[in-house]
Amino acid sequence: MKISIERASLLKAVSQAQSVVERRNTIPILANVLIEAEGSDVTFRATDLDIEVVDRASAQVERAGATTVAATTLHEIVRKLPDGALVTLTADGATGRLTVEAGRSNFSLATLPKEDFPVMASSEYASNFSAPAPVLRRLFDKSKFAISTEETRYYLNGVYMHVADGEGGQVLRCVATDGHRLARIDADLPDGAADMPGVIVPRKTVGELRKLLDDDEMKIAVSVSETKVRFATPDITLTSKVIDGTFPDYTRVIPQGNTRKLEVDASDFAQAVDRVATVSSERSRAVKLQLDEDRLVLSVNAPDSGAAEEELAVAYGDERLEIGFNAKYLLEIASQVDRENAVFMFNSSGDPTLMREGNDQSAVYVVMPMRV
């Protein structure tokens, strides 16, 4: 195999591939990227057995062929090469080496046989549809902060993507929760997605998918089956197993009867929470909210390190309320608001609180209170 390729396109392809590769590997071939050259294209394939990413780039292919080489090493080399360099990759089957040449630099890397590389079994997808990148970006960006990190409740270690009944008909919905907070984000249902099975997209896949969604003009082809999900652009295909488990009935924890309404400027609120939480030392970082007519007092009282208090002008017309929250959860939820105002709906100091952006019902957040 011998190919010549521009550094920029090589770096883009290799960086996506190497981010899938697990740093600690018991199977040596999984640390490698499979490079296949044919026609005028070269593909880079990497996997951790749960996720597979295939990157295509155009190159001058002098000799077709395939080999596998350490992904992180190749990525580091390409990253350190000068901009605009033309990189030549030559695989020598006899010596088992891959030569990387650019300008006056020359590297010789150990390879492993391509036959040992595990290729993810192709499967039939029950549903195929396409969605604009900004729509998927919003769905996953706004929900991923609530993904659980507890290994024991593995079915919460991802984002539940499914078709649901919204206020104006069916919607494509993403939900994530860790038992303390919950995010529920809706988008218009794309054509062809109505019969999609609900799947739990793992945390790592959500992180990798994010890299495909930066281009606002891009359409993403989405394919879903009971066991796998695939996201594809013209250059990159990301295939992932989904979490095998049942996502709990999240509708039961979204409060319907909360009547006390607080409206506050989201960025002012987030900054105030951040400031008062500075003095709380322990892990819980509890912040107390005291609500009176049109004023909100945020306070933290940490006996060992001090106390803090800040007052905000807000729109609130109900009876007095004191309620405590984990500062980190409040900050994460407030930072999701794109519009100016965050609307909080309270019931009592012991009940879950609902938050949404202004009058927008397509993004709903729930956070559990703490005793303070």
Coordinates of N, CA and C in Angstrom, one line a residue, residues 15-183:
S15 N -7.8 11.8 13.9 CA -8.2 12.2 15.3 C -9.5 11.7 15.7
Q16 N -10.5 11.6 14.7 CA -11.8 11.1 15.0 C -11.6 9.6 15.4
A17 N -10.8 8.9 14.6 CA -10.6 7.4 14.8 C -9.9 7.2 16.2
Q18 N -8.9 7.9 16.5 CA -8.1 7.6 17.7 C -8.9 7.9 19.0
S19 N -9.9 8.8 18.9 CA -10.6 9.2 20.1 C -11.5 8.0 20.5
V20 N -11.9 7.1 19.6 CA -12.7 5.9 20.0 C -11.8 4.9 20.7
V21 N -10.5 4.8 20.3 CA -9.7 3.8 20.8 C -9.5 4.0 22.4
E22 N -9.7 2.9 23.1 CA -9.5 2.9 24.5 C -8.0 3.0 24.9
R23 N -7.6 3.8 25.8 CA -6.2 3.9 26.2 C -5.7 2.6 26.8
R24 N -6.5 2.0 27.7 CA -6.0 0.8 28.3 C -6.6 -0.4 27.6
N25 N -5.8 -1.2 26.9 CA -6.3 -2.3 26.1 C -5.6 -3.6 26.4
T26 N -6.4 -4.7 26.6 CA -5.8 -6.0 26.7 C -5.6 -6.7 25.4
I27 N -6.4 -6.2 24.4 CA -6.2 -6.7 23.0 C -5.5 -5.7 22.2
P28 N -4.2 -6.1 21.8 CA -3.4 -5.1 21.1 C -4.0 -4.5 19.8
I29 N -4.7 -5.3 19.0 CA -5.2 -4.8 17.8 C -6.2 -3.7 18.0
L30 N -6.9 -3.6 19.2 CA -7.9 -2.6 19.4 C -7.2 -1.2 19.6
A31 N -5.9 -1.2 19.8 CA -5.2 0.1 19.9 C -4.9 0.6 18.5
N32 N -5.1 -0.2 17.5 CA -4.7 0.2 16.1 C -5.9 0.8 15.3
V33 N -5.5 1.5 14.3 CA -6.5 2.0 13.3 C -6.3 1.2 12.0
L34 N -7.3 0.8 11.4 CA -7.2 0.0 10.1 C -7.3 1.0 9.0
I35 N -6.2 1.0 8.2 CA -6.1 1.9 7.1 C -6.3 1.1 5.8
E36 N -7.3 1.5 5.0 CA -7.6 0.8 3.7 C -7.6 1.8 2.6
A37 N -6.8 1.5 1.6 CA -6.7 2.4 0.4 C -7.2 1.7 -0.8
E38 N -8.1 2.4 -1.5 CA -8.6 1.8 -2.8 C -9.2 2.9 -3.6
G39 N -9.0 2.8 -4.9 CA -9.5 3.9 -5.9 C -8.8 5.2 -5.5
S40 N -9.6 6.2 -5.2 CA -9.0 7.5 -4.8 C -9.3 7.8 -3.4
D41 N -9.8 6.8 -2.6 CA -10.2 7.1 -1.2 C -9.4 6.2 -0.3
V42 N -9.2 6.7 0.9 CA -8.6 5.9 2.0 C -9.6 6.0 3.2
T43 N -9.8 4.8 3.8 CA -10.7 4.8 5.0 C -9.9 4.5 6.2
F44 N -10.2 5.1 7.3 CA -9.6 4.8 8.6 C -10.7 4.3 9.6
R45 N -10.5 3.1 10.1 CA -11.5 2.4 10.9 C -10.9 2.1 12.3
A46 N -11.6 2.5 13.3 CA -11.2 2.2 14.7 C -12.4 1.7 15.5
T47 N -12.2 0.9 16.5 CA -13.2 0.3 17.3 C -12.8 0.0 18.7
D48 N -13.8 0.0 19.7 CA -13.5 -0.5 21.0 C -14.4 -1.7 21.3
L49 N -14.9 -2.3 20.2 CA -15.9 -3.4 20.2 C -17.3 -3.0 20.5
D50 N -17.5 -1.8 21.1 CA -18.9 -1.2 21.3 C -19.2 -0.1 20.3
I51 N -18.2 0.6 20.0 CA -18.3 1.7 19.0 C -17.4 1.5 17.8
E52 N -17.8 1.8 16.6 CA -16.9 1.7 15.5 C -17.1 3.0 14.7
V53 N -15.9 3.6 14.4 CA -16.0 4.8 13.6 C -15.2 4.6 12.3
V54 N -15.8 5.0 11.2 CA -15.1 4.8 9.9 C -15.0 6.2 9.2
D55 N -13.8 6.6 8.9 CA -13.6 8.0 8.4 C -13.1 7.8 6.9
R56 N -13.7 8.5 6.0 CA -13.2 8.5 4.6 C -12.5 9.8 4.3
A57 N -11.4 9.7 3.5 CA -10.7 10.9 3.1 C -10.2 10.6 1.7
S58 N -10.1 11.7 0.8 CA -9.6 11.4 -0.5 C -8.1 11.5 -0.5
A59 N -7.4 10.7 -1.3 CA -5.9 10.7 -1.3 C -5.5 10.2 -2.7
Q60 N -4.2 10.4 -2.9 CA -3.6 9.8 -4.2 C -3.1 8.4 -3.8
V61 N -3.8 7.4 -4.3 CA -3.5 6.0 -4.0 C -2.6 5.5 -5.1
E62 N -1.3 5.3 -4.8 CA -0.4 4.7 -5.8 C -0.5 3.2 -5.8
R63 N -0.6 2.6 -4.6 CA -0.8 1.1 -4.5 C -1.9 0.9 -3.5
A64 N -3.0 0.2 -3.9 CA -4.1 -0.1 -3.0 C -3.6 -1.2 -2.0
G65 N -4.3 -1.2 -0.9 CA -3.9 -2.2 0.2 C -4.4 -1.8 1.5
A66 N -4.0 -2.5 2.5 CA -4.6 -2.2 3.9 C -3.5 -2.7 4.9
T67 N -3.6 -1.9 6.1 CA -2.7 -2.3 7.2 C -3.3 -1.7 8.5
T68 N -2.8 -2.1 9.6 CA -3.2 -1.5 10.9 C -2.0 -1.0 11.6
V69 N -2.2 0.2 12.3 CA -1.1 0.8 13.0 C -1.6 1.5 14.2
A70 N -0.7 1.7 15.2 CA -1.2 2.3 16.5 C -1.8 3.7 16.3
A71 N -3.1 3.8 16.7 CA -3.8 5.0 16.4 C -3.3 6.2 17.1
T72 N -2.9 6.1 18.3 CA -2.5 7.3 19.1 C -1.1 7.8 18.5
T73 N -0.2 6.8 18.2 CA 1.1 7.2 17.7 C 1.0 7.9 16.4
L74 N 0.1 7.4 15.5 CA 0.0 8.0 14.2 C -0.6 9.4 14.3
H75 N -1.6 9.5 15.2 CA -2.2 10.8 15.5 C -1.2 11.8 16.0
E76 N -0.4 11.4 16.9 CA 0.6 12.4 17.5 C 1.6 12.8 16.4
I77 N 2.0 11.9 15.5 CA 3.0 12.2 14.5 C 2.3 13.2 13.5
V78 N 1.1 12.9 13.1 CA 0.5 13.8 12.1 C 0.2 15.2 12.7
R79 N -0.2 15.2 14.0 CA -0.5 16.4 14.6 C 0.8 17.3 14.7
K80 N 1.9 16.7 14.8 CA 3.2 17.5 15.0 C 3.8 17.9 13.7
L81 N 3.3 17.4 12.6 CA 3.8 17.7 11.3 C 3.4 19.1 10.9
P82 N 4.2 19.8 10.1 CA 3.9 21.2 9.7 C 2.6 21.3 8.9
D83 N 1.9 22.4 9.0 CA 0.7 22.7 8.2 C 1.0 22.6 6.7
G84 N 0.1 22.0 5.9 CA 0.2 22.0 4.5 C 1.2 20.9 4.0
A85 N 1.7 20.1 4.9 CA 2.6 19.1 4.4 C 1.9 18.0 3.7
L86 N 2.6 17.4 2.7 CA 2.0 16.2 2.0 C 2.6 15.0 2.7
V87 N 1.7 14.1 3.2 CA 2.2 13.0 3.9 C 2.1 11.7 3.1
T88 N 3.2 10.9 3.0 CA 3.1 9.7 2.3 C 3.2 8.5 3.2
L89 N 2.2 7.6 3.1 CA 2.2 6.4 3.9 C 2.5 5.2 3.1
T90 N 3.5 4.4 3.4 CA 3.8 3.3 2.7 C 3.9 2.0 3.6
A91 N 3.1 1.0 3.3 CA 3.1 -0.2 4.1 C 3.9 -1.3 3.4
D92 N 4.8 -1.9 4.1 CA 5.6 -2.9 3.6 C 5.2 -4.2 4.3
G93 N 4.5 -5.1 3.5 CA 4.1 -6.4 4.1 C 5.2 -7.3 4.6
A94 N 6.3 -7.2 3.9 CA 7.4 -8.1 4.2 C 8.1 -7.8 5.6
T95 N 8.3 -6.5 5.8 CA 8.9 -6.1 7.1 C 7.9 -5.8 8.2
G96 N 6.6 -5.7 7.8 CA 5.6 -5.4 8.8 C 5.7 -4.0 9.4
R97 N 6.1 -3.1 8.5 CA 6.3 -1.7 9.0 C 5.4 -0.7 8.1
L98 N 5.0 0.4 8.7 CA 4.4 1.5 7.9 C 5.3 2.7 8.0
T99 N 5.7 3.2 6.8 CA 6.6 4.3 6.8 C 5.7 5.6 6.6
V100 N 6.0 6.6 7.4 CA 5.3 7.9 7.3 C 6.3 8.9 6.9
E101 N 6.1 9.5 5.8 CA 7.1 10.5 5.3 C 6.4 11.8 5.0
A102 N 7.1 12.9 5.5 CA 6.6 14.3 5.2 C 7.8 15.2 5.2
G103 N 8.1 15.8 4.1 CA 9.2 16.7 4.0 C 10.5 15.9 4.4
R104 N 11.2 16.4 5.4 CA 12.4 15.7 5.8 C 12.2 14.7 7.0
S105 N 10.9 14.6 7.4 CA 10.6 13.7 8.5 C 10.4 12.3 8.0
N106 N 10.8 11.3 8.7 CA 10.6 9.9 8.3 C 10.3 9.1 9.5
F107 N 9.2 8.4 9.6 CA 8.9 7.5 10.7 C 8.6 6.1 10.2
S108 N 9.0 5.1 11.0 CA 8.7 3.7 10.6 C 8.0 3.1 11.8
L109 N 6.7 2.7 11.6 CA 5.9 2.2 12.7 C 5.6 0.8 12.5
A110 N 5.5 0.1 13.7 CA 5.1 -1.4 13.7 C 3.6 -1.5 13.3
T111 N 3.3 -2.6 12.5 CA 1.9 -2.8 12.2 C 1.5 -4.2 12.7
L112 N 0.2 -4.4 12.6 CA -0.4 -5.7 12.9 C -1.2 -6.1 11.7
P113 N -1.3 -7.4 11.4 CA -2.1 -7.8 10.2 C -3.5 -7.4 10.2
K114 N -4.0 -7.0 9.1 CA -5.3 -6.4 9.0 C -6.4 -7.5 9.2
E115 N -6.0 -8.7 9.0 CA -7.0 -9.8 9.2 C -7.4 -10.0 10.6
D116 N -6.6 -9.5 11.5 CA -6.9 -9.6 13.0 C -7.9 -8.5 13.4
F117 N -8.1 -7.5 12.6 CA -8.9 -6.4 13.0 C -10.4 -6.7 13.1
P118 N -11.1 -6.5 14.2 CA -12.5 -6.9 14.3 C -13.4 -5.9 13.6
V119 N -14.1 -6.3 12.7 CA -15.1 -5.4 12.0 C -16.5 -5.7 12.6
M120 N -17.2 -4.6 12.9 CA -18.5 -4.8 13.6 C -19.4 -5.4 12.6
A121 N -20.2 -6.4 13.0 CA -21.1 -7.1 12.2 C -22.2 -6.1 11.7
S122 N -22.5 -6.2 10.4 CA -23.5 -5.3 9.9 C -24.9 -5.8 10.3
S123 N -25.8 -4.9 10.5 CA -27.1 -5.4 11.0 C -28.2 -4.7 10.2
E124 N -29.4 -5.3 10.2 CA -30.5 -4.6 9.6 C -31.1 -3.5 10.5
Y125 N -31.3 -2.4 10.0 CA -31.8 -1.3 10.8 C -33.3 -1.1 10.6
A126 N -34.1 -1.1 11.7 CA -35.5 -1.0 11.6 C -36.0 0.3 11.0
S127 N -35.2 1.3 11.3 CA -35.7 2.7 11.0 C -34.5 3.5 10.4
N128 N -34.7 4.2 9.3 CA -33.7 5.0 8.7 C -34.3 6.4 8.4
F129 N -33.7 7.4 8.9 CA -34.1 8.8 8.6 C -33.0 9.7 8.6
S130 N -33.2 11.0 8.2 CA -32.1 11.9 8.3 C -32.6 13.2 9.1
A131 N -31.7 13.8 9.8 CA -32.0 14.9 10.6 C -30.9 15.9 10.5
P132 N -31.2 17.2 10.5 CA -30.2 18.3 10.4 C -29.3 18.2 11.7
A133 N -28.0 18.5 11.4 CA -27.0 18.5 12.6 C -27.4 19.3 13.7
P134 N -27.9 20.6 13.5 CA -28.3 21.4 14.7 C -29.4 20.8 15.5
V135 N -30.3 20.1 14.9 CA -31.4 19.4 15.7 C -30.8 18.4 16.6
L136 N -30.0 17.5 16.1 CA -29.4 16.4 16.9 C -28.5 17.0 18.0
R137 N -27.7 18.1 17.6 CA -26.8 18.8 18.5 C -27.6 19.3 19.7
R138 N -28.7 19.9 19.5 CA -29.5 20.4 20.6 C -30.1 19.3 21.4
L139 N -30.6 18.3 20.8 CA -31.1 17.1 21.6 C -30.1 16.5 22.5
F140 N -28.9 16.3 22.0 CA -27.9 15.6 22.9 C -27.2 16.6 23.8
D141 N -26.9 17.8 23.3 CA -26.1 18.8 24.1 C -26.9 19.1 25.4
K142 N -28.2 19.3 25.2 CA -29.0 19.8 26.3 C -29.4 18.7 27.3
S143 N -29.2 17.4 26.9 CA -29.6 16.3 27.8 C -28.4 15.6 28.4
K144 N -27.2 15.7 27.8 CA -26.2 14.8 28.3 C -25.6 15.1 29.7
F145 N -25.8 16.3 30.2 CA -25.3 16.6 31.5 C -26.0 15.8 32.6
A146 N -27.2 15.3 32.3 CA -27.9 14.5 33.3 C -27.7 13.0 33.3
I147 N -26.8 12.6 32.3 CA -26.5 11.2 32.2 C -25.8 10.7 33.6
S148 N -26.3 9.5 34.0 CA -25.8 9.0 35.3 C -24.4 8.4 35.1
T149 N -23.5 8.5 36.2 CA -22.2 7.8 36.1 C -22.2 6.6 36.9
E150 N -23.3 6.2 37.6 CA -23.3 5.0 38.4 C -23.3 3.8 37.5
E151 N -22.3 2.9 37.7 CA -22.3 1.7 36.9 C -23.4 0.8 37.2
T152 N -23.8 0.8 38.5 CA -24.9 -0.2 38.9 C -26.2 0.0 38.2
R153 N -26.5 1.3 37.9 CA -27.7 1.6 37.2 C -27.3 1.9 35.7
Y154 N -26.8 0.8 35.1 CA -26.2 1.0 33.8 C -27.2 1.5 32.7
Y155 N -28.5 1.3 32.9 CA -29.5 1.7 31.9 C -29.7 3.2 32.0
L156 N -29.1 3.9 33.0 CA -29.1 5.4 33.0 C -27.8 6.0 32.5
N157 N -26.9 5.1 32.0 CA -25.6 5.6 31.5 C -25.6 6.1 30.1
G158 N -26.7 6.7 29.7 CA -26.8 7.1 28.3 C -28.1 8.0 28.1
V159 N -28.3 8.4 26.9 CA -29.4 9.3 26.5 C -30.5 8.4 25.9
Y160 N -31.7 8.4 26.4 CA -32.8 7.6 25.8 C -33.4 8.4 24.6
M161 N -33.2 7.9 23.4 CA -33.7 8.6 22.2 C -34.9 7.7 21.7
H162 N -36.1 8.4 21.6 CA -37.3 7.6 21.2 C -38.3 8.6 20.6
V163 N -39.3 8.0 20.1 CA -40.5 8.7 19.6 C -41.5 8.8 20.7
A164 N -42.0 10.0 21.0 CA -43.0 10.2 22.1 C -44.1 11.1 21.6
D165 N -45.2 11.2 22.4 CA -46.3 12.1 22.1 C -46.1 13.4 22.8
G166 N -45.8 14.4 21.9 CA -45.7 15.8 22.5 C -47.0 16.5 22.5
E167 N -47.0 17.8 22.7 CA -48.2 18.6 22.8 C -48.9 18.7 21.4
G168 N -48.1 18.8 20.3 CA -48.6 19.0 19.0 C -48.5 17.8 18.1
G169 N -48.5 16.6 18.7 CA -48.3 15.4 17.9 C -47.0 14.7 18.3
Q170 N -46.5 13.8 17.5 CA -45.4 13.0 17.8 C -44.1 13.8 17.6
V171 N -43.1 13.5 18.5 CA -41.8 14.2 18.5 C -40.7 13.2 18.7
L172 N -39.5 13.6 18.3 CA -38.3 12.9 18.6 C -37.8 13.4 19.9
R173 N -37.6 12.5 20.9 CA -37.3 13.0 22.2 C -36.1 12.3 22.8
C174 N -35.3 13.2 23.5 CA -34.1 12.6 24.2 C -34.3 12.9 25.7
V175 N -34.0 11.9 26.5 CA -34.2 12.0 27.9 C -33.0 11.4 28.6
A176 N -32.5 12.2 29.6 CA -31.4 11.6 30.5 C -31.7 11.9 31.9
T177 N -31.3 11.0 32.8 CA -31.5 11.3 34.2 C -30.5 10.5 35.1
D178 N -30.2 11.0 36.3 CA -29.4 10.2 37.2 C -30.1 10.0 38.5
G179 N -31.4 10.3 38.5 CA -32.1 10.2 39.8 C -32.2 11.5 40.6
H180 N -31.3 12.4 40.3 CA -31.3 13.7 41.0 C -31.8 14.8 40.1
R181 N -31.5 14.7 38.8 CA -32.0 15.7 37.9 C -32.3 15.0 36.6
L182 N -33.2 15.6 35.8 CA -33.6 15.0 34.6 C -33.7 16.1 33.5
A183 N -33.4 15.7 32.2 CA -33.6 16.6 31.1 C -34.4 15.9 30.1

